[in-house]
Amino acid sequence: MGLTLVYGVLGVGDFAHGDKMGWGMFLAFFVVSSEGANLGFAGGQFGSLSFGWGLVVGVLVAMLGVAALSLVLERLVFRRLRDAGGTFFVFAIASLGISIGMRAVIQLIWGPSNFRYTPGIHPATEILGGIKVKPDQFFIVGITILAAVLLYWLLYRTRFGKAMRATADNPGLAEASGIDTNRIRYGTWIVGGMLAALAGVMLGLQAEVRFDAGFRLLLPLFAAVILGGIGNPWGALFGGLLVGIAQEVSTQWINTGLKPGIPFVIVIVVLLLRPRGLFGQAR
Amino acid sequence: MTNRSPLLRVEQFSGGYVEGIEIIHDVELDLFGDEILTIIGPNGAGKSTLLKAIVGALPFEHGRRYFQGEDVSGWSTPRMIASGVGYVPQVDNVFTSMSIRENLEMGGYMRRDGLRERIGEVLAMFPDLEQRPGERASRLSGGQRQMLAMARALMLDPVMLCLDEPTAALAPAARGELLSRIYQIHMTGVGILMVEQNATEALVWSDRGLVMVDGEKAMEGSGREMLTSPEVGRAFLGQEEGEGFTLEEGSRQ
């Protein structure tokens, strides 16, 4: 959702989004790991979930940190490129460079190993039809829904959010209406960065904390965004679900090694039938 | 003209999109608050460029412009709009993915208070829009979109409205309706400056007309003078030699 929002409002295909997830993941890891424990944030466990207050603090730190990082990048890189008349392609290549740099810094600090937020085995409970779900996964689904609802509220119910949509729709007219589009751009990077960090922590919770975990999700992420209709947050949510489920279900019939290709098969088929994505609207 | 002071005055005005390449040269123009002034002329004459320059949307300008007696040369579009100028570009003049009401909210983005009341007032001027404020702008017809674009520009209570070819993409029936709506807005005390391709129809509703050719002011006169002038008729209103324009043909209904 963060990726599609940034594209919709800013016209930037942000290849660094996956590594922003990575940074969110590791900032939270820093808080809950032994370094964080020295600061007194690590402890606690909520009911049957695998984590406690430490990770809540970690999520907040991650969201603020990645939002701040995104702001700095807008000011130092994207704003300059925009002022110099940069096109979509220029933004994409710049963000690809940023992506590589960000990933390298994570690897430099934390190395190439895998980590977990909380060690130990966290058993799954069985729900309907023999499907096993971990308590953490319920939590992740809940947080995702909450984030989607909050994003909807921001975009459709607040003055700032409506100005974001107006800027995405028609930047020239937005500016002529007195909307400070630079402020809107900063705001969009903040929201996009926070969503990336949140997604990164959830990914770390669900799988493992690894320097390239966010990056490895980048291509399926783009697939989800394109599927949903680029620039459409609800489409992205649905596209993400579709891509994820299709990948897992496909292993019933095909070799697991081919799984990463599934999203793109779906994208090709959908785009052939609906060039603007499933929920893209004609202008 | 009497000795009242103009709402807008443009003096020795030149400008263009690139420094050094002038599109309009040395234009002089006055607009009074109780007037509709229509700028006509062939394609590429610099009509729209002049309008953009007046609302501060042109990158390069030389000369002076005054609005309500104040020197506003070099002012940006948001600043002009905040000070009482409404501007409706020819294309891309509404937020297509947003509802009618949201478009008006964005038009009133700079308002400190009374947003809700003003939306009510503006909607009351456009019955077509008032019926369905939640409709997305992309679903509106060309004429309705143009109405919405004007409604959006009226959100900040402008004293002057600049319209860039408001009837350009409309069917003849919708053109007449839109022009009469512009006249109604004018009667609420808004000075109107518009650029028009459909010159005959627009001049019928105008107090004055101004002809631009090659970036310069070629002629200026009352709407009636323009409509009946054989020279203007031949060159810009598509009339044949000897074919005059009678006022009955184009009278305000």
Coordinates of N, CA, C and O in Angstrom, one line a residue, chain B residues 136-199:
Chain B
R136 N -18.5 11.2 -9.1 CA -17.1 11.4 -9.5 C -17.1 12.3 -10.7 O -17.9 12.2 -11.6
A137 N -16.1 13.2 -10.7 CA -16.0 14.2 -11.9 C -15.9 13.5 -13.2 O -16.3 14.0 -14.2
S138 N -15.2 12.3 -13.2 CA -15.0 11.6 -14.4 C -16.3 11.1 -15.1 O -16.3 10.8 -16.3
R139 N -17.3 11.0 -14.3 CA -18.6 10.6 -14.9 C -19.5 11.7 -15.4 O -20.6 11.4 -15.9
L140 N -19.0 12.9 -15.3 CA -19.8 14.0 -15.8 C -19.6 14.2 -17.3 O -18.6 13.9 -17.9
S141 N -20.6 14.9 -17.9 CA -20.5 15.2 -19.3 C -19.6 16.4 -19.5 O -19.2 17.0 -18.5
G142 N -19.2 16.7 -20.7 CA -18.3 17.8 -21.0 C -18.8 19.1 -20.4 O -18.1 19.9 -19.8
G143 N -20.1 19.4 -20.6 CA -20.7 20.6 -20.2 C -20.7 20.7 -18.6 O -20.4 21.7 -18.0
Q144 N -21.0 19.6 -18.0 CA -21.1 19.5 -16.5 C -19.7 19.7 -16.0 O -19.5 20.3 -14.9
R145 N -18.7 19.1 -16.6 CA -17.3 19.2 -16.1 C -16.9 20.7 -16.2 O -16.2 21.1 -15.2
Q146 N -17.3 21.3 -17.2 CA -16.9 22.7 -17.4 C -17.6 23.6 -16.3 O -17.0 24.5 -15.7
M147 N -18.8 23.2 -16.0 CA -19.5 23.9 -14.9 C -18.8 23.6 -13.6 O -18.6 24.6 -12.8
L148 N -18.4 22.4 -13.4 CA -17.7 22.1 -12.1 C -16.4 22.8 -12.0 O -16.0 23.3 -11.0
A149 N -15.7 23.0 -13.2 CA -14.4 23.7 -13.2 C -14.7 25.2 -12.8 O -13.9 25.8 -12.0
M150 N -15.8 25.7 -13.3 CA -16.1 27.1 -12.9 C -16.5 27.2 -11.4 O -16.1 28.1 -10.7
A151 N -17.3 26.2 -11.0 CA -17.8 26.2 -9.6 C -16.5 26.1 -8.7 O -16.5 26.8 -7.7
R152 N -15.6 25.3 -9.1 CA -14.4 25.1 -8.3 C -13.6 26.5 -8.2 O -13.2 26.9 -7.1
A153 N -13.6 27.2 -9.3 CA -12.9 28.5 -9.3 C -13.6 29.6 -8.5 O -13.1 30.6 -8.1
L154 N -14.9 29.3 -8.3 CA -15.7 30.3 -7.5 C -15.7 30.1 -6.0 O -16.2 30.9 -5.3
M155 N -15.0 29.1 -5.6 CA -15.0 28.7 -4.2 C -14.4 29.8 -3.3 O -14.7 29.9 -2.1
L156 N -13.5 30.6 -3.8 CA -12.8 31.6 -3.0 C -13.4 33.0 -3.2 O -12.7 34.0 -3.0
D157 N -14.6 33.0 -3.7 CA -15.3 34.3 -3.9 C -14.5 35.3 -4.8 O -14.2 36.4 -4.3
P158 N -14.0 34.9 -6.0 CA -13.2 35.8 -6.8 C -14.0 37.0 -7.2 O -15.2 36.9 -7.3
V159 N -13.3 38.1 -7.5 CA -13.9 39.3 -8.1 C -13.7 39.3 -9.6 O -14.3 40.0 -10.3
M160 N -12.7 38.4 -10.1 CA -12.5 38.3 -11.5 C -12.3 36.8 -11.8 O -11.7 36.0 -11.1
L161 N -12.9 36.4 -12.9 CA -12.9 35.0 -13.3 C -12.2 34.9 -14.7 O -12.7 35.6 -15.7
C162 N -11.1 34.1 -14.8 CA -10.5 34.0 -16.1 C -10.8 32.6 -16.7 O -10.5 31.6 -16.1
L163 N -11.4 32.6 -17.9 CA -11.9 31.3 -18.5 C -11.1 31.1 -19.8 O -11.2 31.9 -20.7
D164 N -10.5 29.9 -19.9 CA -9.7 29.6 -21.1 C -10.6 28.7 -22.0 O -10.7 27.5 -21.7
E165 N -11.1 29.2 -23.0 CA -12.0 28.5 -24.0 C -13.0 27.6 -23.3 O -13.0 26.4 -23.5
P166 N -13.9 28.2 -22.5 CA -14.8 27.3 -21.8 C -15.7 26.5 -22.6 O -16.1 25.4 -22.2
T167 N -16.0 26.9 -23.9 CA -17.0 26.1 -24.7 C -16.3 25.2 -25.7 O -17.0 24.6 -26.5
A168 N -14.9 25.1 -25.6 CA -14.2 24.5 -26.7 C -14.7 23.1 -27.1 O -14.8 22.8 -28.3
A169 N -14.9 22.3 -26.1 CA -15.2 20.9 -26.5 C -16.7 20.5 -26.4 O -17.1 19.4 -26.3
L170 N -17.5 21.6 -26.4 CA -18.9 21.3 -26.1 C -19.8 21.3 -27.4 O -19.5 22.0 -28.4
A171 N -20.9 20.6 -27.3 CA -21.9 20.6 -28.3 C -22.6 22.0 -28.3 O -22.7 22.6 -27.3
P172 N -23.2 22.4 -29.5 CA -23.8 23.8 -29.5 C -24.8 24.1 -28.4 O -24.8 25.1 -27.8
A173 N -25.6 23.1 -28.1 CA -26.7 23.4 -27.1 C -26.0 23.6 -25.7 O -26.4 24.6 -25.0
A174 N -25.0 22.8 -25.4 CA -24.3 23.0 -24.1 C -23.5 24.3 -24.1 O -23.4 24.9 -23.0
R175 N -23.0 24.7 -25.3 CA -22.3 26.0 -25.3 C -23.2 27.2 -24.9 O -22.8 28.0 -24.1
G176 N -24.4 27.2 -25.4 CA -25.3 28.3 -25.1 C -25.6 28.3 -23.6 O -25.6 29.4 -22.9
E177 N -25.8 27.1 -23.0 CA -26.2 27.0 -21.6 C -25.0 27.5 -20.7 O -25.2 28.2 -19.8
L178 N -23.8 27.1 -21.1 CA -22.6 27.5 -20.4 C -22.4 29.0 -20.4 O -22.2 29.6 -19.4
L179 N -22.6 29.6 -21.6 CA -22.4 31.0 -21.7 C -23.4 31.8 -20.9 O -23.1 32.8 -20.3
S180 N -24.6 31.3 -20.9 CA -25.7 32.0 -20.1 C -25.3 31.9 -18.6 O -25.6 32.8 -17.8
R181 N -24.7 30.7 -18.2 CA -24.3 30.5 -16.8 C -23.2 31.5 -16.5 O -23.2 32.1 -15.4
I182 N -22.3 31.7 -17.4 CA -21.2 32.6 -17.2 C -21.8 34.0 -17.0 O -21.4 34.8 -16.1
Y183 N -22.8 34.3 -17.8 CA -23.4 35.7 -17.7 C -24.1 35.8 -16.3 O -24.0 36.9 -15.7
Q184 N -24.7 34.7 -15.8 CA -25.3 34.8 -14.5 C -24.3 35.0 -13.4 O -24.5 35.8 -12.5
I185 N -23.1 34.3 -13.5 CA -22.1 34.5 -12.6 C -21.6 36.0 -12.6 O -21.4 36.6 -11.6
H186 N -21.5 36.5 -13.8 CA -21.1 37.9 -14.0 C -22.0 38.8 -13.3 O -21.6 39.8 -12.7
M187 N -23.3 38.5 -13.4 CA -24.3 39.4 -12.8 C -24.2 39.5 -11.2 O -24.8 40.3 -10.6
T188 N -23.5 38.5 -10.6 CA -23.3 38.5 -9.2 C -22.2 39.4 -8.8 O -21.8 39.5 -7.6
G189 N -21.6 40.1 -9.8 CA -20.5 41.0 -9.5 C -19.1 40.5 -9.8 O -18.1 40.9 -9.1
V190 N -19.0 39.6 -10.7 CA -17.7 39.1 -11.0 C -17.2 39.5 -12.4 O -18.0 39.3 -13.4
G191 N -16.1 40.2 -12.6 CA -15.6 40.6 -13.9 C -15.1 39.3 -14.6 O -14.5 38.4 -14.0
I192 N -15.4 39.2 -15.9 CA -15.1 38.0 -16.6 C -14.1 38.3 -17.8 O -14.4 39.2 -18.6
L193 N -13.0 37.5 -17.8 CA -12.1 37.6 -18.9 C -12.0 36.3 -19.5 O -11.7 35.3 -18.8
M194 N -12.5 36.1 -20.8 CA -12.4 34.8 -21.4 C -11.8 34.8 -22.7 O -11.8 35.8 -23.5
V195 N -11.2 33.6 -23.0 CA -10.6 33.4 -24.4 C -11.6 32.5 -25.1 O -12.1 31.5 -24.4
E196 N -11.9 32.7 -26.3 CA -12.9 31.9 -27.0 C -12.5 31.6 -28.4 O -12.1 32.5 -29.2
Q197 N -12.7 30.3 -28.8 CA -12.7 30.0 -30.3 C -14.0 30.2 -30.9 O -14.1 30.7 -32.0
N198 N -15.1 29.9 -30.2 CA -16.4 30.0 -30.7 C -16.8 31.5 -30.6 O -17.6 31.9 -29.8
A199 N -16.2 32.3 -31.4 CA -16.2 33.8 -31.2 C -17.5 34.4 -31.3 O -17.9 35.2 -30.4

